[in-house]
Amino acid sequence: MTGGSPLIVGNWKMNGTQSTLSELDAIEAEGAHRRVKVVICPPATLIATAAAVAKEIEIGAQDCHAGNGVAFTGKLSPAMLFDAGARWVIVGHSECRACAGETDDTVREKAERALEAGLAVIVCVGEPKEARDRGRENAVVLSQLTASIPTLAGAALTIAYEPIWAIGTGMTPTSTQIEHMHALIRRALIDLYGAAGQSLPILYGGSANGSNAAQLLSIAGVGGLLVGGASLSAESFLPIVQAAAARREQQLCSVTSRRIKNEIN
Ligand code: 13P
């Protein structure tokens, strides 16, 4: 995990009705979210109510359109999402890339328009199973990444590495594979953005849950988690938030003990 507070993002996908919003109350009542950063991305129908219900958890959208003020039936612009109360947006999720035939260029345009509208942006990248089987995962992810992220670095940019074969399957890459991919993404961000690329969070996503969150968060370079299924209820999401809070505390303790050691020496 990198230096900053871990970021835990729940992506509710096509789930949730008004009654589901009581999960936000239950998460906030427990309190661990205050020690990390928690974002929930409900379906667009719930953004405004979720933003009114949530006191500290930030609300995000799952997608946006790159156009603004133009005629696009059924689409939502970043400005409209911001107006509804979203402060984050996920772009380039593999489900959108696959179902909507979204290209890297479209993802980049969405990311750029969303940043302009004041939203923090999570750009998703990740390889399909065939690419990993053929040892092509680095090439696939790097090419997606460099073509999908905004040309100019912005502090409000986050990358999520979500191997497609790990989404909703109960399978996760090994710690070494995740560490390797996160290091590769970090190097590419530094190549593209210079020093600004050093601090952008890189999340892992794909079958993260309460049982594996602590281990995933302990992997070097993992700055947080993008969680699908396990974010749908407070019961399954809270252990993930608690694992992140515990990890944060460990980090702070080791920083403090290093400082004390330095002062003594
Ligand atoms: P799961 O956590 O259900 O595997 O989904 C991951 C995901 O796609 C989050 O965006």
PDB file of C-alpha atoms and ligand atoms in Angstrom:
ATOM      1  CA  MET A   1       0.000   0.000   0.000  1.00  0.00           C
ATOM      2  CA  THR A   2       1.283   3.488  -0.800  1.00  0.00           C
ATOM      3  CA  GLY A   3       1.692   6.282   1.752  1.00  0.00           C
ATOM      4  CA  GLY A   4      -1.797   7.857   1.727  1.00  0.00           C
ATOM      5  CA  SER A   5      -4.956   6.701   3.421  1.00  0.00           C
ATOM      6  CA  PRO A   6      -6.396   3.600   1.714  1.00  0.00           C
ATOM      7  CA  LEU A   7      -9.292   4.237  -0.623  1.00  0.00           C
ATOM      8  CA  ILE A   8     -12.143   1.729  -0.546  1.00  0.00           C
ATOM      9  CA  VAL A   9     -14.683   2.110  -3.346  1.00  0.00           C
ATOM     10  CA  GLY A  10     -17.920   0.141  -3.510  1.00  0.00           C
ATOM     11  CA  ASN A  11     -19.373  -0.339  -6.982  1.00  0.00           C
ATOM     12  CA  TRP A  12     -22.997  -1.425  -6.618  1.00  0.00           C
ATOM     13  CA  LYS A  13     -23.311  -2.017 -10.397  1.00  0.00           C
ATOM     14  CA  MET A  14     -26.972  -2.638 -11.403  1.00  0.00           C
ATOM     15  CA  ASN A  15     -28.152  -3.192  -7.833  1.00  0.00           C
ATOM     16  CA  GLY A  16     -29.979  -1.163  -5.255  1.00  0.00           C
ATOM     17  CA  THR A  17     -33.259   0.577  -4.639  1.00  0.00           C
ATOM     18  CA  GLN A  18     -34.178   3.294  -2.143  1.00  0.00           C
ATOM     19  CA  SER A  19     -34.322   0.758   0.677  1.00  0.00           C
ATOM     20  CA  THR A  20     -30.702  -0.306   0.033  1.00  0.00           C
ATOM     21  CA  LEU A  21     -29.547   3.139   1.159  1.00  0.00           C
ATOM     22  CA  SER A  22     -29.985   2.066   4.787  1.00  0.00           C
ATOM     23  CA  GLU A  23     -26.677   0.192   4.231  1.00  0.00           C
ATOM     24  CA  LEU A  24     -24.959   3.592   4.109  1.00  0.00           C
ATOM     25  CA  ASP A  25     -26.308   4.433   7.570  1.00  0.00           C
ATOM     26  CA  ALA A  26     -25.104   1.074   8.879  1.00  0.00           C
ATOM     27  CA  ILE A  27     -21.593   1.623   7.485  1.00  0.00           C
ATOM     28  CA  GLU A  28     -21.371   5.125   8.923  1.00  0.00           C
ATOM     29  CA  ALA A  29     -22.721   4.003  12.303  1.00  0.00           C
ATOM     30  CA  GLU A  30     -19.784   1.600  12.728  1.00  0.00           C
ATOM     31  CA  GLY A  31     -17.211   4.373  12.254  1.00  0.00           C
ATOM     32  CA  ALA A  32     -14.191   2.613  10.644  1.00  0.00           C
ATOM     33  CA  HIS A  33     -14.777   4.619   7.441  1.00  0.00           C
ATOM     34  CA  ARG A  34     -13.486   7.723   9.256  1.00  0.00           C
ATOM     35  CA  ARG A  35      -9.984   6.252   9.400  1.00  0.00           C
ATOM     36  CA  VAL A  36      -9.801   5.653   5.626  1.00  0.00           C
ATOM     37  CA  LYS A  37     -11.580   7.043   2.566  1.00  0.00           C
ATOM     38  CA  VAL A  38     -14.790   5.325   1.507  1.00  0.00           C
ATOM     39  CA  VAL A  39     -16.723   5.978  -1.679  1.00  0.00           C
ATOM     40  CA  ILE A  40     -19.945   4.250  -2.735  1.00  0.00           C
ATOM     41  CA  CYS A  41     -21.028   4.238  -6.370  1.00  0.00           C
ATOM     42  CA  PRO A  42     -24.717   3.323  -6.465  1.00  0.00           C
ATOM     43  CA  PRO A  43     -26.718   3.172  -9.694  1.00  0.00           C
ATOM     44  CA  ALA A  44     -27.488   6.622 -11.131  1.00  0.00           C
ATOM     45  CA  THR A  45     -31.094   6.422  -9.890  1.00  0.00           C
ATOM     46  CA  LEU A  46     -29.829   6.558  -6.301  1.00  0.00           C
ATOM     47  CA  ILE A  47     -27.033   9.137  -6.523  1.00  0.00           C
ATOM     48  CA  ALA A  48     -29.031  12.154  -5.334  1.00  0.00           C
ATOM     49  CA  THR A  49     -30.678  10.333  -2.430  1.00  0.00           C
ATOM     50  CA  ALA A  50     -27.438   8.586  -1.473  1.00  0.00           C
ATOM     51  CA  ALA A  51     -25.637  11.936  -1.415  1.00  0.00           C
ATOM     52  CA  ALA A  52     -28.358  13.304   0.883  1.00  0.00           C
ATOM     53  CA  VAL A  53     -28.247  10.246   3.180  1.00  0.00           C
ATOM     54  CA  ALA A  54     -24.458   9.869   3.448  1.00  0.00           C
ATOM     55  CA  LYS A  55     -22.791  12.163   5.924  1.00  0.00           C
ATOM     56  CA  GLU A  56     -19.145  11.222   5.429  1.00  0.00           C
ATOM     57  CA  ILE A  57     -19.042   8.544   2.776  1.00  0.00           C
ATOM     58  CA  GLU A  58     -18.603  10.135  -0.634  1.00  0.00           C
ATOM     59  CA  ILE A  59     -20.863   9.162  -3.506  1.00  0.00           C
ATOM     60  CA  GLY A  60     -19.741   8.356  -7.022  1.00  0.00           C
ATOM     61  CA  ALA A  61     -21.236   7.397 -10.368  1.00  0.00           C
ATOM     62  CA  GLN A  62     -20.472   4.184 -12.248  1.00  0.00           C
ATOM     63  CA  ASP A  63     -20.097   5.791 -15.664  1.00  0.00           C
ATOM     64  CA  CYS A  64     -20.698   9.050 -17.509  1.00  0.00           C
ATOM     65  CA  HIS A  65     -20.959  10.311 -21.043  1.00  0.00           C
ATOM     66  CA  ALA A  66     -18.226  12.453 -22.565  1.00  0.00           C
ATOM     67  CA  GLY A  67     -20.672  14.887 -24.158  1.00  0.00           C
ATOM     68  CA  ASN A  68     -22.067  17.881 -22.353  1.00  0.00           C
ATOM     69  CA  GLY A  69     -25.155  19.862 -23.270  1.00  0.00           C
ATOM     70  CA  VAL A  70     -25.725  17.807 -26.414  1.00  0.00           C
ATOM     71  CA  ALA A  71     -28.602  15.526 -27.384  1.00  0.00           C
ATOM     72  CA  PHE A  72     -27.855  12.026 -26.061  1.00  0.00           C
ATOM     73  CA  THR A  73     -30.952  10.180 -25.008  1.00  0.00           C
ATOM     74  CA  GLY A  74     -30.440   8.172 -21.863  1.00  0.00           C
ATOM     75  CA  LYS A  75     -26.940   9.431 -21.091  1.00  0.00           C
ATOM     76  CA  LEU A  76     -25.656  11.449 -18.143  1.00  0.00           C
ATOM     77  CA  SER A  77     -22.941  14.082 -18.403  1.00  0.00           C
ATOM     78  CA  PRO A  78     -20.307  14.570 -15.691  1.00  0.00           C
ATOM     79  CA  ALA A  79     -21.833  17.965 -14.871  1.00  0.00           C
ATOM     80  CA  MET A  80     -25.259  16.373 -14.306  1.00  0.00           C
ATOM     81  CA  LEU A  81     -23.709  13.723 -12.034  1.00  0.00           C
ATOM     82  CA  PHE A  82     -21.891  16.395 -10.050  1.00  0.00           C
ATOM     83  CA  ASP A  83     -25.134  18.339  -9.751  1.00  0.00           C
ATOM     84  CA  ALA A  84     -26.872  15.202  -8.396  1.00  0.00           C
ATOM     85  CA  GLY A  85     -24.261  14.925  -5.639  1.00  0.00           C
ATOM     86  CA  ALA A  86     -21.639  12.605  -7.140  1.00  0.00           C
ATOM     87  CA  ARG A  87     -18.048  13.588  -6.415  1.00  0.00           C
ATOM     88  CA  TRP A  88     -16.457  10.561  -8.115  1.00  0.00           C
ATOM     89  CA  VAL A  89     -16.984   8.615 -11.309  1.00  0.00           C
ATOM     90  CA  ILE A  90     -15.723   5.235 -12.507  1.00  0.00           C
ATOM     91  CA  VAL A  91     -14.830   5.131 -16.210  1.00  0.00           C
ATOM     92  CA  GLY A  92     -13.623   2.296 -18.416  1.00  0.00           C
ATOM     93  CA  HIS A  93     -15.022  -0.496 -16.266  1.00  0.00           C
ATOM     94  CA  SER A  94     -14.578  -3.743 -18.200  1.00  0.00           C
ATOM     95  CA  GLU A  95     -18.350  -4.293 -18.163  1.00  0.00           C
ATOM     96  CA  CYS A  96     -18.833  -0.932 -19.923  1.00  0.00           C
ATOM     97  CA  ARG A  97     -15.919  -1.523 -22.258  1.00  0.00           C
ATOM     98  CA  ALA A  98     -17.435  -4.898 -23.242  1.00  0.00           C
ATOM     99  CA  CYS A  99     -21.173  -4.133 -23.322  1.00  0.00           C
ATOM    100  CA  ALA A 100     -21.033  -0.593 -24.687  1.00  0.00           C
ATOM    101  CA  GLY A 101     -18.149  -1.281 -27.075  1.00  0.00           C
ATOM    102  CA  GLU A 102     -16.214   1.464 -25.328  1.00  0.00           C
ATOM    103  CA  THR A 103     -12.748   2.218 -26.745  1.00  0.00           C
ATOM    104  CA  ASP A 104      -9.726   3.562 -24.875  1.00  0.00           C
ATOM    105  CA  ASP A 105     -10.288   6.909 -26.623  1.00  0.00           C
ATOM    106  CA  THR A 106     -13.858   7.091 -25.316  1.00  0.00           C
ATOM    107  CA  VAL A 107     -12.652   6.256 -21.810  1.00  0.00           C
ATOM    108  CA  ARG A 108     -10.020   9.004 -21.985  1.00  0.00           C
ATOM    109  CA  GLU A 109     -12.580  11.546 -23.211  1.00  0.00           C
ATOM    110  CA  LYS A 110     -14.927  10.604 -20.382  1.00  0.00           C
ATOM    111  CA  ALA A 111     -12.107  10.934 -17.863  1.00  0.00           C
ATOM    112  CA  GLU A 112     -11.089  14.349 -19.201  1.00  0.00           C
ATOM    113  CA  ARG A 113     -14.654  15.719 -19.248  1.00  0.00           C
ATOM    114  CA  ALA A 114     -15.308  14.344 -15.753  1.00  0.00           C
ATOM    115  CA  LEU A 115     -12.179  15.977 -14.322  1.00  0.00           C
ATOM    116  CA  GLU A 116     -13.240  19.270 -15.932  1.00  0.00           C
ATOM    117  CA  ALA A 117     -16.632  18.917 -14.216  1.00  0.00           C
ATOM    118  CA  GLY A 118     -14.938  18.572 -10.822  1.00  0.00           C
ATOM    119  CA  LEU A 119     -15.355  14.824 -10.369  1.00  0.00           C
ATOM    120  CA  ALA A 120     -12.565  12.602  -9.084  1.00  0.00           C
ATOM    121  CA  VAL A 121     -12.060   9.899 -11.704  1.00  0.00           C
ATOM    122  CA  ILE A 122     -11.293   6.190 -11.355  1.00  0.00           C
ATOM    123  CA  VAL A 123     -10.020   4.747 -14.641  1.00  0.00           C
ATOM    124  CA  CYS A 124     -10.286   0.946 -14.797  1.00  0.00           C
ATOM    125  CA  VAL A 125      -7.878  -1.284 -16.686  1.00  0.00           C
ATOM    126  CA  GLY A 126      -7.452  -5.047 -16.667  1.00  0.00           C
ATOM    127  CA  GLU A 127      -6.683  -7.995 -18.889  1.00  0.00           C
ATOM    128  CA  PRO A 128      -9.002 -10.802 -19.994  1.00  0.00           C
ATOM    129  CA  LYS A 129      -8.182 -14.412 -19.079  1.00  0.00           C
ATOM    130  CA  GLU A 130      -6.808 -15.277 -22.546  1.00  0.00           C
ATOM    131  CA  ALA A 131      -4.273 -12.443 -22.306  1.00  0.00           C
ATOM    132  CA  ARG A 132      -3.035 -13.667 -18.915  1.00  0.00           C
ATOM    133  CA  ASP A 133      -2.906 -17.276 -20.201  1.00  0.00           C
ATOM    134  CA  ARG A 134      -0.722 -16.167 -23.101  1.00  0.00           C
ATOM    135  CA  GLY A 135       1.546 -14.017 -20.906  1.00  0.00           C
ATOM    136  CA  ARG A 136       0.239 -10.850 -22.609  1.00  0.00           C
ATOM    137  CA  GLU A 137      -1.223  -9.187 -19.497  1.00  0.00           C
ATOM    138  CA  ASN A 138       1.489  -6.517 -19.188  1.00  0.00           C
ATOM    139  CA  ALA A 139       1.161  -5.451 -22.811  1.00  0.00           C
ATOM    140  CA  VAL A 140      -2.650  -5.367 -22.672  1.00  0.00           C
ATOM    141  CA  VAL A 141      -2.855  -3.384 -19.429  1.00  0.00           C
ATOM    142  CA  LEU A 142      -0.126  -0.924 -20.418  1.00  0.00           C
ATOM    143  CA  SER A 143      -1.688  -0.218 -23.768  1.00  0.00           C
ATOM    144  CA  GLN A 144      -5.123   0.261 -22.175  1.00  0.00           C
ATOM    145  CA  LEU A 145      -3.679   2.488 -19.472  1.00  0.00           C
ATOM    146  CA  THR A 146      -1.668   4.810 -21.680  1.00  0.00           C
ATOM    147  CA  ALA A 147      -4.566   5.279 -24.113  1.00  0.00           C
ATOM    148  CA  SER A 148      -7.321   5.621 -21.477  1.00  0.00           C
ATOM    149  CA  ILE A 149      -5.949   8.140 -19.021  1.00  0.00           C
ATOM    150  CA  PRO A 150      -6.091  11.934 -19.433  1.00  0.00           C
ATOM    151  CA  THR A 151      -3.207  13.600 -21.214  1.00  0.00           C
ATOM    152  CA  LEU A 152      -2.569  15.900 -18.260  1.00  0.00           C
ATOM    153  CA  ALA A 153      -2.092  14.525 -14.774  1.00  0.00           C
ATOM    154  CA  GLY A 154      -4.645  15.627 -12.226  1.00  0.00           C
ATOM    155  CA  ALA A 155      -4.524  14.970  -8.511  1.00  0.00           C
ATOM    156  CA  ALA A 156      -8.111  13.716  -8.761  1.00  0.00           C
ATOM    157  CA  LEU A 157      -7.135  10.689 -10.855  1.00  0.00           C
ATOM    158  CA  THR A 158      -7.139   7.113  -9.523  1.00  0.00           C
ATOM    159  CA  ILE A 159      -6.356   3.924 -11.451  1.00  0.00           C
ATOM    160  CA  ALA A 160      -8.077   0.622 -10.715  1.00  0.00           C
ATOM    161  CA  TYR A 161      -6.446  -2.604 -11.848  1.00  0.00           C
ATOM    162  CA  GLU A 162      -9.280  -5.094 -12.305  1.00  0.00           C
ATOM    163  CA  PRO A 163      -8.290  -8.294 -14.111  1.00  0.00           C
ATOM    164  CA  ILE A 164     -11.492  -9.248 -15.942  1.00  0.00           C
ATOM    165  CA  TRP A 165     -11.194 -12.920 -15.003  1.00  0.00           C
ATOM    166  CA  ALA A 166     -11.164 -12.001 -11.297  1.00  0.00           C
ATOM    167  CA  ILE A 167     -14.409  -9.983 -11.392  1.00  0.00           C
ATOM    168  CA  GLY A 168     -17.239 -11.817  -9.671  1.00  0.00           C
ATOM    169  CA  THR A 169     -15.492 -15.184  -9.987  1.00  0.00           C
ATOM    170  CA  GLY A 170     -13.984 -15.664  -6.526  1.00  0.00           C
ATOM    171  CA  MET A 171     -10.550 -15.870  -8.198  1.00  0.00           C
ATOM    172  CA  THR A 172      -7.792 -13.364  -7.528  1.00  0.00           C
ATOM    173  CA  PRO A 173      -4.283 -13.055  -8.949  1.00  0.00           C
ATOM    174  CA  THR A 174      -1.447 -14.038  -6.617  1.00  0.00           C
ATOM    175  CA  SER A 175       0.082 -11.320  -4.449  1.00  0.00           C
ATOM    176  CA  THR A 176       3.164 -11.376  -6.671  1.00  0.00           C
ATOM    177  CA  GLN A 177       1.077 -10.895  -9.801  1.00  0.00           C
ATOM    178  CA  ILE A 178      -0.807  -7.965  -8.235  1.00  0.00           C
ATOM    179  CA  GLU A 179       2.407  -6.377  -6.926  1.00  0.00           C
ATOM    180  CA  HIS A 180       4.038  -6.756 -10.319  1.00  0.00           C
ATOM    181  CA  MET A 181       1.111  -5.196 -12.197  1.00  0.00           C
ATOM    182  CA  HIS A 182       0.801  -2.308  -9.751  1.00  0.00           C
ATOM    183  CA  ALA A 183       4.537  -1.593 -10.093  1.00  0.00           C
ATOM    184  CA  LEU A 184       4.179  -1.629 -13.874  1.00  0.00           C
ATOM    185  CA  ILE A 185       1.246   0.798 -13.720  1.00  0.00           C
ATOM    186  CA  ARG A 186       3.180   3.054 -11.306  1.00  0.00           C
ATOM    187  CA  ARG A 187       6.182   3.164 -13.659  1.00  0.00           C
ATOM    188  CA  ALA A 188       3.919   4.024 -16.588  1.00  0.00           C
ATOM    189  CA  LEU A 189       2.225   6.816 -14.594  1.00  0.00           C
ATOM    190  CA  ILE A 190       5.626   8.292 -13.704  1.00  0.00           C
ATOM    191  CA  ASP A 191       6.759   8.011 -17.338  1.00  0.00           C
ATOM    192  CA  LEU A 192       3.613   9.809 -18.470  1.00  0.00           C
ATOM    193  CA  TYR A 193       3.135  12.374 -15.716  1.00  0.00           C
ATOM    194  CA  GLY A 194       6.554  12.723 -14.084  1.00  0.00           C
ATOM    195  CA  ALA A 195       6.559  13.322 -10.313  1.00  0.00           C
ATOM    196  CA  ALA A 196       2.755  13.752 -10.331  1.00  0.00           C
ATOM    197  CA  GLY A 197       2.461  10.073 -11.289  1.00  0.00           C
ATOM    198  CA  GLN A 198       4.153   9.027  -8.069  1.00  0.00           C
ATOM    199  CA  SER A 199       1.234   9.658  -5.748  1.00  0.00           C
ATOM    200  CA  LEU A 200      -1.877   8.747  -7.763  1.00  0.00           C
ATOM    201  CA  PRO A 201      -3.667   5.865  -5.990  1.00  0.00           C
ATOM    202  CA  ILE A 202      -3.752   2.481  -7.717  1.00  0.00           C
ATOM    203  CA  LEU A 203      -6.593   0.258  -6.517  1.00  0.00           C
ATOM    204  CA  TYR A 204      -7.003  -3.472  -6.946  1.00  0.00           C
ATOM    205  CA  GLY A 205     -10.448  -4.847  -7.878  1.00  0.00           C
ATOM    206  CA  GLY A 206     -11.793  -8.354  -8.517  1.00  0.00           C
ATOM    207  CA  SER A 207     -13.345 -10.679  -5.903  1.00  0.00           C
ATOM    208  CA  ALA A 208     -12.163  -8.548  -2.984  1.00  0.00           C
ATOM    209  CA  ASN A 209     -14.050  -9.455   0.185  1.00  0.00           C
ATOM    210  CA  GLY A 210     -13.841  -9.392   3.954  1.00  0.00           C
ATOM    211  CA  SER A 211     -11.673 -12.496   4.046  1.00  0.00           C
ATOM    212  CA  ASN A 212      -8.974 -11.389   1.612  1.00  0.00           C
ATOM    213  CA  ALA A 213      -9.024  -7.588   2.071  1.00  0.00           C
ATOM    214  CA  ALA A 214      -6.238  -7.451   4.682  1.00  0.00           C
ATOM    215  CA  GLN A 215      -3.970  -9.563   2.508  1.00  0.00           C
ATOM    216  CA  LEU A 216      -4.765  -7.584  -0.657  1.00  0.00           C
ATOM    217  CA  LEU A 217      -4.141  -4.284   1.133  1.00  0.00           C
ATOM    218  CA  SER A 218      -0.782  -5.517   2.430  1.00  0.00           C
ATOM    219  CA  ILE A 219       0.561  -5.966  -1.124  1.00  0.00           C
ATOM    220  CA  ALA A 220       3.144  -3.344  -2.068  1.00  0.00           C
ATOM    221  CA  GLY A 221       1.641  -0.706  -4.335  1.00  0.00           C
ATOM    222  CA  VAL A 222      -2.020  -1.467  -3.556  1.00  0.00           C
ATOM    223  CA  GLY A 223      -3.576   1.839  -2.509  1.00  0.00           C
ATOM    224  CA  GLY A 224      -7.064   0.505  -1.893  1.00  0.00           C
ATOM    225  CA  LEU A 225      -9.780  -1.695  -3.306  1.00  0.00           C
ATOM    226  CA  LEU A 226     -12.587  -1.422  -5.842  1.00  0.00           C
ATOM    227  CA  VAL A 227     -15.259  -3.767  -4.549  1.00  0.00           C
ATOM    228  CA  GLY A 228     -18.294  -5.102  -6.404  1.00  0.00           C
ATOM    229  CA  GLY A 229     -20.438  -7.839  -4.842  1.00  0.00           C
ATOM    230  CA  ALA A 230     -19.099  -7.460  -1.310  1.00  0.00           C
ATOM    231  CA  SER A 231     -20.008  -3.748  -1.251  1.00  0.00           C
ATOM    232  CA  LEU A 232     -23.740  -4.391  -1.490  1.00  0.00           C
ATOM    233  CA  SER A 233     -24.405  -4.778   2.214  1.00  0.00           C
ATOM    234  CA  ALA A 234     -22.858  -3.233   5.301  1.00  0.00           C
ATOM    235  CA  GLU A 235     -22.380  -6.753   6.649  1.00  0.00           C
ATOM    236  CA  SER A 236     -20.041  -7.778   3.811  1.00  0.00           C
ATOM    237  CA  PHE A 237     -18.506  -4.331   3.223  1.00  0.00           C
ATOM    238  CA  LEU A 238     -17.622  -3.353   6.779  1.00  0.00           C
ATOM    239  CA  PRO A 239     -14.942  -6.054   7.258  1.00  0.00           C
ATOM    240  CA  ILE A 240     -13.199  -4.609   4.180  1.00  0.00           C
ATOM    241  CA  VAL A 241     -13.345  -1.064   5.559  1.00  0.00           C
ATOM    242  CA  GLN A 242     -12.126  -2.346   8.928  1.00  0.00           C
ATOM    243  CA  ALA A 243      -9.206  -4.168   7.274  1.00  0.00           C
ATOM    244  CA  ALA A 244      -8.257  -0.918   5.529  1.00  0.00           C
ATOM    245  CA  ALA A 245      -8.501   1.024   8.808  1.00  0.00           C
ATOM    246  CA  ALA A 246      -6.284  -1.555  10.537  1.00  0.00           C
ATOM    247  CA  ARG A 247      -3.781  -1.354   7.708  1.00  0.00           C
ATOM    248  CA  ARG A 248      -3.720   2.437   7.998  1.00  0.00           C
ATOM    249  CA  GLU A 249      -3.024   2.215  11.700  1.00  0.00           C
ATOM    250  CA  GLN A 250      -0.153  -0.234  11.115  1.00  0.00           C
ATOM    251  CA  GLN A 251       1.330   2.179   8.596  1.00  0.00           C
ATOM    252  CA  LEU A 252       1.049   5.147  10.946  1.00  0.00           C
ATOM    253  CA  CYS A 253       2.643   3.137  13.768  1.00  0.00           C
ATOM    254  CA  SER A 254       5.588   2.119  11.635  1.00  0.00           C
ATOM    255  CA  VAL A 255       6.092   5.741  10.496  1.00  0.00           C
ATOM    256  CA  THR A 256       6.045   6.896  14.139  1.00  0.00           C
ATOM    257  CA  SER A 257       8.458   4.202  15.315  1.00  0.00           C
ATOM    258  CA  ARG A 258      10.836   5.016  12.429  1.00  0.00           C
ATOM    259  CA  ARG A 259      10.730   8.697  13.422  1.00  0.00           C
ATOM    260  CA  ILE A 260      11.443   7.898  17.072  1.00  0.00           C
ATOM    261  CA  LYS A 261      14.355   5.627  16.070  1.00  0.00           C
ATOM    262  CA  ASN A 262      15.790   8.400  13.870  1.00  0.00           C
ATOM    263  CA  GLU A 263      15.514  10.919  16.714  1.00  0.00           C
ATOM    264  CA  ILE A 264      17.301   8.556  19.112  1.00  0.00           C
ATOM    265  CA  ASN A 265      20.134   7.790  16.667  1.00  0.00           C
TER     266      ASN A 265
HETATM  267  P1  13P B   1     -16.415  -8.094  -7.620  1.00  0.00           P
HETATM  268  O1  13P B   1     -15.826  -7.504  -6.363  1.00  0.00           O
HETATM  269  O2  13P B   1     -17.837  -8.509  -7.479  1.00  0.00           O
HETATM  270  O3  13P B   1     -15.524  -9.148  -8.186  1.00  0.00           O
HETATM  271  O4  13P B   1     -16.460  -6.907  -8.713  1.00  0.00           O
HETATM  272  C1  13P B   1     -15.329  -6.140  -8.908  1.00  0.00           C
HETATM  273  C2  13P B   1     -15.701  -5.000  -9.760  1.00  0.00           C
HETATM  274  O5  13P B   1     -15.992  -5.145 -10.927  1.00  0.00           O
HETATM  275  C3  13P B   1     -15.739  -3.676  -9.119  1.00  0.00           C
HETATM  276  O6  13P B   1     -15.805  -2.655 -10.061  1.00  0.00           O
END
